Amino acid sequence: MRYRLLAAGAAAVLLLAACSDGGREEEPDASGGSAKQPTGYTIAFVTHETPGDTFWDKVRAGAEQAATDTGVELKYSNDPDAGKQATLIQQAVDSKVQGIATTLVTPDALAGSVKAATGAGIPVVGLNAGIDQYKSLGALMYFGSDETLAGESIGERIAAAGGKHPICVIHQQGSVSLEARCAGVKSKVAGTENLQVNGADDAAVTTALQAKLAQDKTIDYIVTLGAPIALDAIQAKEQAASQAKLVSFDLNKEMAQAVKDGKVEFAVDQQPYAQGYMAVTSLYLYIKNGNDLGGGGPVLTGPSFVDSSNIDKILPFTEKNTR
Amino acid sequence: MSRPVRLLARPEVGALVAALAIFLFFLAVAPAFRSAGSLFTVLYQSSTIGIVAVGVGLLMIGGEFDLSAGVIVTSAGLVNSLFCWYFGVNLWVGALLSLVFCLAVGFLNGWLVMRTGIPSFLITLGTFFVLQGVNLGVTKLVTGSVSSSDISDIDGFFSLQSVFASSFGIGDVTVWTTVLWWILFVALASWILQRARAGNWIYAVGGAAESARAVGVPVVRTKISLFVAVSFLGWFVGMHNLYRFNTLQAGNGVGNEFLYIIAAVVGGTLLTGGFGNAIGVAIGAFIFGMTSLGIVYAGWDPNWFRAFLGVMLLLAVLVNHYARRWGSR
């Protein structure tokens, strides 16, 4: 009797397990092409990534692809804590790498380590954050987006569309770059208001936004600063029956689909994949060929607008985790 | 001792007074708070914390902690989502697999604590880190990204969604079923604590494990069951998050373990074990939900969010503390 039950159970599981739609699509291995001959260069790549963020995942993917394409050995490390990030840079100097790419999110804390690198004759490239400070720290080049500029360009579009009262959703308390984005929006639309949410909990983000939309019915735009937060905002809007329009920073697969479906008006992409890719490639070119991209000035990777006009072209790239 | 004074010694009474005060406070300062719709948004927010907090509360009454309770919620959703997406199987298979996984983690937590005698704070801190790392690592391996893929096209999605993440409207009020599940779990936990024999065991192992063992209470079985209960409730909320949001960020859930503990403590549970009850924990979760959203409903400067939250929680704990002292004098 017991065996019969077991058999029935197993059969039921097998039946349920019989192929179902909507899962992974089987595809031939499409990972980034063949590796070049190793050049013997080792490049350290140090970021302030908080583990588990889709944005940083793309920066890293870009850096790794560039390393594969140029035949460079990449040493990736990260720590959101400024002191620990400085130690990671120092470690790269100590292990005598040929080049260092690093985010300069906390310039004062990192200045000492960056100086140690340039002092040891190791070229340093800044990326993602530190656009105003990279030169004084001694970094050769910079690849990233100007957060204030990006915020302003969003604000301009909102103002042009007649928006008066946007809320700007900050999902990480005390982040300088997120504050800069919201300040950029506010400089173009005076009625902009910030809202602080707990980005590590989707339910908390959704209810906080829903509460805000209920509290103030005059909100006409929601500006989110990351793709997962935008997806939560879609839910919050539905719950609050709000007519506010949604715009956002960053992209991922689901977010690109939401732009295509018209649930998100537009997304501003600072092209993280390009930040990682260019930082590594530029170091490679500098070591090999003495090139300095941007001629000392920052090379901007954004803001790049993604909306109904170009989403069809970009959507496939988000599926490959490169946009 | 007179009856009202003795009443104050009950764990949930202080929390109830605090909850009432906070409720009236936000009614006064936040016009948007004064609607049934807002109340149910607050209840929903409270339920997503409160469901796991019930288990964490029981565990704390039993004298132990579980720091892995926040990330296991994310692990639960990821196991289900990644497995079904990768192999293209019905989501019910993954949900059951995820349940087995969570119960196993709970059992392991409890078994290690009982077997080694190392404080549960340290054991579950270990599990917390392991789960956090595995969540990230496995998600990256399976999907090539750090968020899980959209599973809403896979078979079984809608039936699971109706169980774990459905809502219904009464007028212009949206009631999420998690609120009903929350009430059910609180009622069940209350019944166990007050009426079932296991309830006495839980108080006994939390108050004085050695004397409990001496009088024949199955200490090991009771404590392991409590860890398993926390994991089960974590699984439940994990299922809700997955079927409400379709995709999950692998790094999410960190920090929520403290919210569960805060809810239990605000609700009158003693950090040292042996004292507390399920209604109190539920009120604690409700205070958290009310405070976090009340600030938004009031339209205050969001930069002060955490500070307001801290003050509110501190006040709640103080009221609770003095009410209990006064009551037991």
XYZ file of C-alpha atoms in Angstrom:
652
model
C 0.000 0.000 0.000
C 2.751 2.345 0.986
C 4.658 1.579 -2.213
C 1.596 2.176 -4.303
C 1.160 5.586 -2.687
C 4.804 6.379 -3.304
C 4.509 5.353 -6.925
C 1.420 7.491 -7.348
C 3.237 10.412 -5.756
C 6.247 9.958 -8.003
C 4.006 9.760 -11.043
C 2.256 12.962 -10.004
C 5.586 14.743 -9.615
C 6.754 13.497 -13.012
C 3.522 14.645 -14.575
C 3.881 18.093 -13.024
C 7.512 18.112 -14.044
C 6.672 17.512 -17.673
C 7.882 20.515 -19.561
C 6.154 23.728 -18.846
C 6.290 27.041 -20.681
C 7.999 30.186 -19.536
C 11.191 28.783 -18.117
C 14.734 28.934 -19.343
C 15.170 28.737 -23.087
C 17.689 26.126 -24.092
C 20.333 27.819 -26.132
C 23.802 27.054 -27.380
C 26.526 28.402 -25.145
C 26.694 32.060 -26.104
C 29.240 33.244 -23.586
C 31.303 36.081 -24.950
C 33.410 34.599 -27.718
C 36.853 33.079 -27.631
C 39.537 34.368 -25.330
C 42.493 36.133 -26.870
C 46.049 35.096 -26.241
C 46.901 36.181 -22.694
C 48.848 39.432 -22.724
C 50.360 38.864 -19.315
C 48.784 42.056 -17.901
C 46.915 41.823 -14.640
C 44.330 44.513 -13.892
C 42.658 44.969 -10.523
C 39.024 46.069 -10.571
C 37.785 47.433 -7.248
C 34.235 48.652 -6.651
C 31.940 49.609 -3.800
C 29.341 47.061 -4.975
C 26.854 45.903 -2.386
C 26.496 42.219 -3.255
C 23.335 41.319 -5.115
C 22.671 44.484 -7.078
C 21.797 43.993 -10.762
C 23.541 47.237 -11.640
C 26.931 46.110 -10.382
C 26.439 42.742 -11.923
C 26.468 44.470 -15.316
C 29.542 46.576 -14.518
C 31.355 43.385 -13.646
C 30.071 41.546 -16.712
C 31.419 44.373 -18.891
C 34.794 44.304 -17.173
C 35.045 40.539 -17.555
C 34.114 40.671 -21.219
C 36.767 43.342 -21.809
C 39.339 41.191 -20.046
C 38.404 38.254 -22.276
C 38.541 40.411 -25.410
C 41.929 41.925 -24.620
C 43.535 38.897 -23.005
C 44.012 40.651 -19.680
C 43.782 38.852 -16.352
C 41.120 40.554 -14.211
C 41.099 40.585 -10.415
C 37.660 41.725 -9.262
C 37.012 42.712 -5.667
C 34.432 44.847 -3.923
C 33.389 46.247 -0.575
C 30.715 48.834 0.164
C 32.696 50.019 3.186
C 35.054 52.876 2.258
C 37.887 51.765 4.533
C 37.771 48.212 3.258
C 37.670 49.389 -0.351
C 40.836 51.418 0.326
C 42.475 48.258 1.678
C 41.495 46.352 -1.453
C 43.209 49.004 -3.612
C 46.264 48.823 -1.366
C 46.305 45.043 -1.796
C 46.306 45.481 -5.574
C 49.281 47.852 -5.272
C 51.100 45.371 -3.043
C 50.552 42.542 -5.504
C 52.085 44.728 -8.274
C 49.287 44.645 -10.830
C 49.788 46.505 -14.124
C 46.705 48.701 -13.748
C 43.868 49.506 -11.334
C 40.292 50.442 -12.184
C 38.269 51.643 -9.225
C 35.113 53.485 -8.315
C 35.871 56.686 -6.420
C 32.659 56.928 -4.446
C 34.325 58.160 -1.256
C 37.259 60.180 -2.645
C 38.677 61.242 0.718
C 38.815 57.716 2.066
C 40.372 56.319 -1.091
C 42.876 59.144 -1.771
C 45.699 57.530 0.211
C 45.472 54.184 -1.588
C 45.149 55.800 -5.017
C 48.245 57.893 -4.263
C 50.126 54.754 -3.250
C 49.198 53.239 -6.615
C 50.299 56.207 -8.712
C 53.415 56.494 -6.546
C 54.274 52.913 -7.441
C 53.822 53.753 -11.110
C 50.547 51.846 -11.501
C 48.040 53.628 -13.780
C 44.623 54.185 -12.159
C 41.320 54.661 -13.963
C 38.206 55.893 -12.200
C 34.713 54.745 -13.018
C 31.083 55.161 -11.970
C 31.580 57.683 -9.170
C 34.075 60.464 -8.464
C 33.711 62.531 -11.615
C 34.723 65.730 -9.813
C 37.614 64.255 -7.890
C 39.333 61.657 -10.081
C 41.862 64.138 -11.488
C 42.972 65.541 -8.166
C 43.379 61.988 -6.862
C 45.751 61.210 -9.717
C 43.556 58.933 -11.827
C 44.283 59.126 -15.555
C 40.840 58.650 -17.026
C 37.220 58.416 -15.930
C 34.257 56.498 -17.285
C 30.850 57.098 -15.846
C 27.759 59.144 -15.786
C 27.377 62.529 -14.237
C 24.645 61.859 -11.673
C 23.560 65.483 -11.419
C 23.454 65.814 -15.202
C 21.428 62.597 -15.434
C 18.968 63.895 -12.837
C 18.707 67.209 -14.658
C 18.000 65.541 -17.993
C 15.180 63.550 -16.375
C 13.882 66.735 -14.778
C 13.929 68.511 -18.151
C 11.854 65.780 -19.752
C 9.366 65.809 -16.890
C 9.080 69.593 -17.042
C 8.617 69.485 -20.826
C 5.787 66.961 -20.360
C 4.105 69.289 -17.883
C 5.050 67.490 -14.662
C 4.786 69.647 -11.524
C 5.140 67.404 -8.502
C 7.390 64.344 -8.894
C 8.516 62.138 -6.015
C 12.056 60.868 -6.183
C 12.443 57.497 -4.442
C 15.737 56.989 -2.590
C 16.253 53.300 -1.844
C 19.544 53.556 0.029
C 19.816 55.986 2.894
C 22.715 58.427 2.710
C 23.901 57.544 -0.811
C 25.628 60.588 -2.315
C 24.950 59.592 -5.914
C 21.247 58.889 -5.340
C 20.847 62.242 -3.583
C 22.647 63.921 -6.511
C 20.197 62.393 -8.984
C 17.196 63.629 -7.029
C 18.791 67.062 -6.612
C 19.259 67.135 -10.392
C 15.572 66.411 -10.930
C 14.612 69.045 -8.376
C 16.778 71.691 -10.082
C 14.535 71.397 -13.149
C 11.190 70.687 -11.450
C 10.945 72.714 -8.258
C 8.062 70.654 -6.847
C 10.186 67.494 -6.558
C 9.984 65.721 -3.207
C 12.190 62.872 -1.968
C 10.911 59.662 -0.415
C 13.100 57.281 1.568
C 12.328 53.551 1.273
C 13.945 50.279 2.385
C 15.357 48.932 -0.885
C 16.078 45.479 0.555
C 12.387 44.611 0.958
C 10.051 44.775 -2.056
C 6.912 44.690 0.085
C 8.184 47.621 2.163
C 9.044 49.650 -0.949
C 5.605 49.008 -2.402
C 3.636 49.932 0.702
C 5.698 53.058 1.397
C 5.109 54.282 -2.149
C 1.451 53.370 -1.953
C 1.158 55.346 1.283
C 2.876 58.337 -0.307
C 0.538 58.267 -3.300
C -2.428 58.137 -0.925
C -1.064 60.975 1.179
C -0.540 63.343 -1.732
C -2.869 63.029 -4.700
C -1.090 65.797 -6.623
C 1.941 63.604 -7.345
C 2.182 63.357 -11.122
C 5.534 61.611 -11.611
C 7.388 58.862 -9.757
C 11.142 58.816 -10.296
C 12.830 55.594 -9.146
C 16.606 55.257 -9.096
C 16.991 51.546 -9.793
C 15.236 48.950 -11.937
C 13.884 46.683 -9.145
C 12.420 49.717 -7.384
C 10.636 50.728 -10.596
C 8.993 47.298 -10.735
C 7.764 47.744 -7.141
C 6.469 51.184 -8.105
C 4.298 49.641 -10.821
C 2.576 47.549 -8.129
C 2.225 50.516 -5.794
C 0.618 52.590 -8.542
C -1.937 49.881 -9.250
C -2.740 49.534 -5.547
C -3.172 53.260 -5.047
C -5.038 53.626 -8.376
C -2.622 56.446 -9.127
C -2.357 58.140 -12.515
C 1.216 59.298 -11.853
C 3.700 58.532 -14.609
C 6.716 56.386 -13.830
C 10.272 57.073 -14.970
C 13.416 55.377 -13.745
C 17.154 54.997 -13.761
C 18.812 51.775 -14.904
C 17.589 48.809 -16.862
C 17.150 45.101 -16.476
C 15.181 42.516 -18.412
C 11.855 43.024 -16.609
C 12.238 46.774 -16.604
C 12.904 46.815 -20.371
C 9.714 44.815 -20.808
C 7.853 47.344 -18.657
C 9.095 50.153 -20.907
C 7.882 48.178 -23.912
C 4.495 47.609 -22.261
C 4.185 51.318 -21.543
C 4.188 50.862 -17.759
C 7.378 52.913 -17.527
C 7.514 56.112 -19.579
C 11.251 56.063 -20.035
C 14.410 54.810 -18.377
C 17.726 56.565 -18.074
C 20.585 54.197 -18.572
C 24.097 55.099 -17.504
C 25.232 51.931 -19.302
C 27.025 50.098 -16.512
C 28.266 47.399 -18.870
C 30.106 50.083 -20.847
C 31.591 51.514 -17.643
C 33.200 48.190 -16.767
C 34.177 47.423 -20.338
C 35.760 50.799 -21.026
C 37.639 50.974 -17.730
C 39.457 47.721 -18.470
C 39.941 48.378 -22.184
C 41.301 51.873 -21.584
C 43.866 50.543 -19.111
C 44.861 47.889 -21.634
C 45.331 50.546 -24.318
C 47.235 52.792 -21.942
C 49.646 50.077 -20.885
C 50.110 48.738 -24.394
C 49.866 51.866 -26.447
C 50.003 54.931 -24.194
C 46.468 56.075 -25.129
C 44.502 58.328 -22.811
C 40.811 58.283 -23.711
C 39.013 61.534 -23.096
C 42.316 63.394 -23.104
C 42.124 63.913 -19.358
C 38.423 64.823 -19.365
C 35.734 62.407 -18.195
C 34.194 60.046 -20.737
C 30.446 59.934 -20.108
C 28.622 56.628 -20.452
C 25.233 58.218 -19.973
C 22.571 59.401 -19.597
C 21.154 57.320 -22.427
C 17.386 57.414 -22.762
C 15.415 54.222 -23.309
C 11.794 54.691 -24.296
C 9.199 53.410 -26.743
C 11.247 54.734 -29.664
C 14.277 52.486 -29.118
C 13.170 49.753 -26.726
C 12.813 47.112 -29.450
C 16.476 47.435 -30.263
C 17.628 47.415 -26.624
C 15.348 44.710 -25.198
C 17.426 41.763 -26.529
C 20.584 43.219 -24.946
C 18.949 43.305 -21.514
C 18.249 39.584 -21.862
C 21.968 38.985 -22.246
C 22.730 41.091 -19.163
C 24.744 43.613 -21.168
C 22.327 46.562 -20.929
C -3.148 42.783 44.035
C -6.055 44.385 42.226
C -7.234 43.035 38.923
C -6.321 45.959 36.584
C -2.823 46.094 37.989
C -2.330 42.357 37.488
C -3.593 42.799 33.920
C -0.721 45.199 33.255
C 1.759 42.428 33.921
C 0.568 40.602 30.814
C 3.141 40.881 28.003
C 0.824 42.366 25.386
C -0.827 45.071 27.473
C 2.054 47.541 27.381
C 2.345 47.055 23.621
C -1.383 47.546 23.227
C -1.231 50.861 25.084
C 1.689 51.962 22.903
C -0.065 50.834 19.721
C -3.173 52.774 20.684
C -1.131 55.897 21.452
C 0.742 55.682 18.126
C -2.493 55.006 16.273
C -4.210 58.058 17.776
C -1.102 60.134 17.173
C -1.057 59.388 13.440
C -4.816 59.813 13.213
C -4.261 63.321 14.533
C -1.261 64.361 12.436
C -1.772 62.463 9.155
C -5.042 63.079 7.293
C -4.188 60.374 4.736
C -3.967 57.861 7.604
C -7.673 58.255 8.373
C -9.104 55.863 5.802
C -9.899 52.170 5.780
C -7.668 51.802 2.710
C -4.683 53.153 4.628
C -5.414 50.880 7.576
C -5.320 47.848 5.325
C -2.089 48.975 3.675
C -0.624 49.200 7.176
C -2.031 45.767 8.006
C -0.494 44.316 4.850
C 2.911 45.818 5.658
C 2.570 44.493 9.219
C 1.614 41.030 8.009
C 4.746 40.591 5.867
C 6.805 41.241 9.004
C 4.318 39.752 11.438
C 3.984 36.274 9.946
C 7.660 35.447 10.465
C 7.719 37.432 13.708
C 5.158 35.026 15.215
C 7.635 32.203 14.783
C 10.572 34.315 15.935
C 8.542 35.318 19.014
C 7.811 31.698 19.933
C 11.477 30.875 19.409
C 12.522 33.749 21.669
C 10.073 32.646 24.351
C 11.824 29.304 23.991
C 15.080 31.079 24.736
C 16.730 31.129 21.288
C 17.379 33.539 18.384
C 17.286 33.092 14.635
C 19.312 35.608 12.650
C 18.828 33.668 9.416
C 15.073 34.361 9.424
C 15.441 37.414 7.141
C 17.446 35.838 4.334
C 15.640 32.508 4.395
C 12.590 34.373 3.111
C 14.614 35.264 0.018
C 16.187 31.790 -0.164
C 12.726 30.215 -0.117
C 11.585 32.234 -3.114
C 14.839 31.717 -4.992
C 14.842 27.921 -4.592
C 11.361 27.772 -6.052
C 11.966 30.311 -8.792
C 15.400 29.196 -9.984
C 14.640 25.470 -9.926
C 11.436 25.791 -11.912
C 12.881 28.297 -14.338
C 15.985 26.245 -15.045
C 14.277 22.903 -15.473
C 11.036 24.262 -16.864
C 8.831 22.403 -14.397
C 5.530 23.243 -12.748
C 5.950 25.781 -9.959
C 4.216 23.558 -7.408
C 7.159 21.157 -7.617
C 9.535 24.004 -6.794
C 7.305 25.283 -3.990
C 7.361 21.870 -2.306
C 11.097 21.538 -2.874
C 11.553 24.971 -1.330
C 9.441 23.925 1.665
C 11.619 20.866 2.201
C 14.720 23.040 1.873
C 13.489 25.590 4.438
C 12.401 22.951 6.934
C 15.823 21.336 6.556
C 17.596 24.638 7.258
C 15.411 25.154 10.343
C 16.130 21.644 11.515
C 19.853 22.132 10.936
C 19.818 25.383 12.931
C 18.055 23.711 15.837
C 20.040 20.509 15.669
C 23.375 22.356 15.638
C 22.341 24.538 18.575
C 21.216 21.546 20.635
C 24.048 19.290 19.567
C 26.920 21.727 20.128
C 25.567 23.919 22.907
C 26.886 26.955 21.014
C 24.503 29.939 21.405
C 21.874 30.113 18.668
C 22.964 33.699 18.026
C 26.259 32.373 16.612
C 24.906 29.299 14.827
C 22.219 31.254 13.000
C 24.646 34.083 12.267
C 26.611 31.421 10.406
C 23.509 30.207 8.559
C 22.665 33.827 7.760
C 25.980 34.350 5.971
C 25.888 30.988 4.234
C 22.373 31.585 2.904
C 23.213 35.140 1.844
C 26.255 33.951 -0.102
C 24.480 30.959 -1.614
C 21.523 33.131 -2.643
C 23.858 35.384 -4.618
C 26.166 32.700 -5.950
C 23.504 30.274 -7.115
C 21.317 32.965 -8.657
C 24.286 34.240 -10.646
C 25.174 30.721 -11.784
C 21.647 29.855 -12.842
C 20.380 33.064 -14.456
C 23.645 34.866 -15.249
C 22.349 37.826 -13.257
C 21.764 38.548 -9.587
C 18.009 38.643 -9.855
C 15.772 35.677 -10.592
C 13.938 35.498 -13.901
C 10.274 36.273 -14.393
C 8.331 33.065 -13.750
C 4.816 34.318 -14.407
C 4.522 32.245 -17.616
C 5.357 28.930 -15.946
C 2.530 26.480 -15.152
C 1.114 26.714 -11.670
C 1.800 30.428 -11.273
C -1.790 31.537 -10.928
C -2.871 28.794 -8.555
C 0.134 29.532 -6.321
C -0.495 33.243 -6.575
C -4.053 32.746 -5.393
C -2.796 30.851 -2.342
C 0.087 33.106 -1.344
C -0.344 36.513 -2.934
C -3.958 37.218 -3.717
C -6.042 40.117 -2.610
C -9.687 41.043 -2.749
C -11.459 44.347 -2.666
C -14.191 45.513 -0.320
C -15.323 48.860 -1.645
C -12.114 50.767 -2.279
C -10.200 48.742 0.303
C -7.720 46.091 -0.832
C -7.353 43.198 1.577
C -4.273 41.038 1.020
C -4.758 37.440 2.055
C -1.443 37.599 3.928
C -3.357 39.599 6.550
C -5.800 36.702 6.980
C -2.960 34.167 7.065
C -1.228 36.327 9.655
C -4.308 36.326 11.895
C -4.572 32.567 11.456
C -0.923 31.978 12.403
C -1.233 34.282 15.429
C -4.377 32.449 16.558
C -2.678 29.099 16.117
C 0.407 30.235 18.037
C -1.773 31.641 20.828
C -3.651 28.401 21.089
C -0.420 26.417 21.260
C 1.022 28.708 23.940
C -2.089 28.933 26.121
C -3.893 25.668 25.622
C -1.588 22.964 24.245
C 0.949 20.999 26.232
C 3.659 22.176 23.827
C 2.976 25.715 25.048
C 4.055 24.847 28.555
C 7.137 23.172 27.133
C 8.045 26.344 25.190
C 7.797 28.534 28.318
C 9.674 25.913 30.315
C 12.618 25.505 27.926
C 12.942 29.279 27.607
C 12.711 29.992 31.313
C 14.862 27.231 32.725
C 15.937 24.543 30.289
C 17.690 22.383 32.885
C 14.798 22.162 35.319
C 12.480 21.602 32.367
C 14.602 18.655 31.332
C 14.530 17.360 34.894
C 10.727 17.245 34.931
C 10.587 15.420 31.629
C 10.051 18.178 29.053
C 11.502 17.115 25.680
C 13.871 20.108 25.453
C 15.662 19.112 22.250
C 12.482 18.283 20.360
C 10.768 21.488 21.493
C 13.604 23.781 20.534
C 14.257 22.142 17.165
C 10.528 22.386 16.387
C 10.646 26.117 17.115
C 13.500 26.642 14.638
C 11.589 24.611 12.066
C 8.479 26.738 12.696
C 10.434 29.937 12.020
C 11.741 28.486 8.752
C 8.255 27.382 7.769
C 6.879 30.890 8.264
C 9.897 32.314 6.415
C 9.042 29.986 3.548
C 5.473 31.246 3.615
C 6.469 34.908 3.285
C 9.084 33.909 0.684
C 6.290 32.375 -1.386
C 4.278 35.559 -0.993
C 7.160 37.747 -2.188
C 7.856 35.491 -5.152
C 4.247 35.269 -6.324
C 3.539 38.913 -5.748
C 6.663 40.327 -7.424
C 7.488 37.526 -9.957
C 11.214 38.222 -9.703
C 13.462 38.390 -6.665
C 16.690 40.238 -5.974
C 19.204 37.770 -4.581
C 20.524 40.296 -2.045
C 17.154 41.068 -0.476
C 15.868 40.185 2.977
C 18.997 41.230 4.852
C 18.073 43.302 7.895
C 14.547 41.943 8.235
C 15.697 39.454 10.901
C 16.047 42.450 13.211
C 12.547 43.674 12.394
C 11.160 40.291 13.475
C 13.109 40.447 16.727
C 12.049 44.081 17.256
C 8.398 43.152 16.714
C 8.718 40.380 19.309
C 10.487 42.605 21.830
C 8.097 45.543 21.386
C 5.306 43.025 21.863
C 6.590 42.147 25.320
C 8.780 39.128 24.623
C 11.768 38.994 26.932
C 15.187 38.801 25.273
C 16.146 36.273 27.937
C 13.315 33.885 27.117
C 10.439 32.370 29.058
C 8.081 35.337 28.778
C 5.843 36.731 26.047
C 2.892 35.743 23.892
C 1.754 35.649 20.283
C -0.790 38.492 20.496
C 1.949 40.748 21.840
C 4.227 39.878 18.910
C 1.411 40.641 16.486
C 0.871 44.034 18.125
C 4.618 44.612 17.891
C 4.539 43.957 14.135
C 1.517 46.246 13.827
C 3.377 49.032 15.650
C 6.240 48.642 13.199
C 3.914 48.752 10.180
C 2.045 51.751 11.562
C 5.204 53.708 12.336
C 7.004 53.019 9.051
C 3.992 54.011 6.960
C 2.568 56.640 9.311
C 5.613 58.804 8.706
C 4.915 58.632 4.980
C 1.193 59.284 5.465
C 2.086 62.310 7.543
C 4.236 63.597 4.665
C 7.305 64.244 6.805
C 10.825 64.756 5.516
C 11.908 61.228 4.543
C 15.499 61.750 5.678
C 14.245 61.538 9.243
C 12.500 58.244 8.612
C 14.842 56.030 10.610
C 15.132 58.532 13.451
C 11.361 58.724 13.865
C 11.164 54.967 13.690
C 13.795 54.597 16.383
C 12.082 57.052 18.725
C 8.713 55.365 18.230
C 10.149 51.942 18.920
C 12.054 53.140 21.947
C 8.900 54.741 23.362
C 6.942 51.575 22.744
C 9.511 49.490 24.566
C 9.674 51.953 27.477
C 5.900 52.102 27.918
C 5.846 48.350 27.785
C 8.687 47.996 30.257
C 7.253 50.313 32.912
C 3.746 48.937 32.541
C 5.115 45.498 33.269
C 7.198 46.673 36.235
C 4.276 48.573 37.679
C 1.976 45.652 37.135
C 4.218 43.072 38.762
C 5.076 45.206 41.773
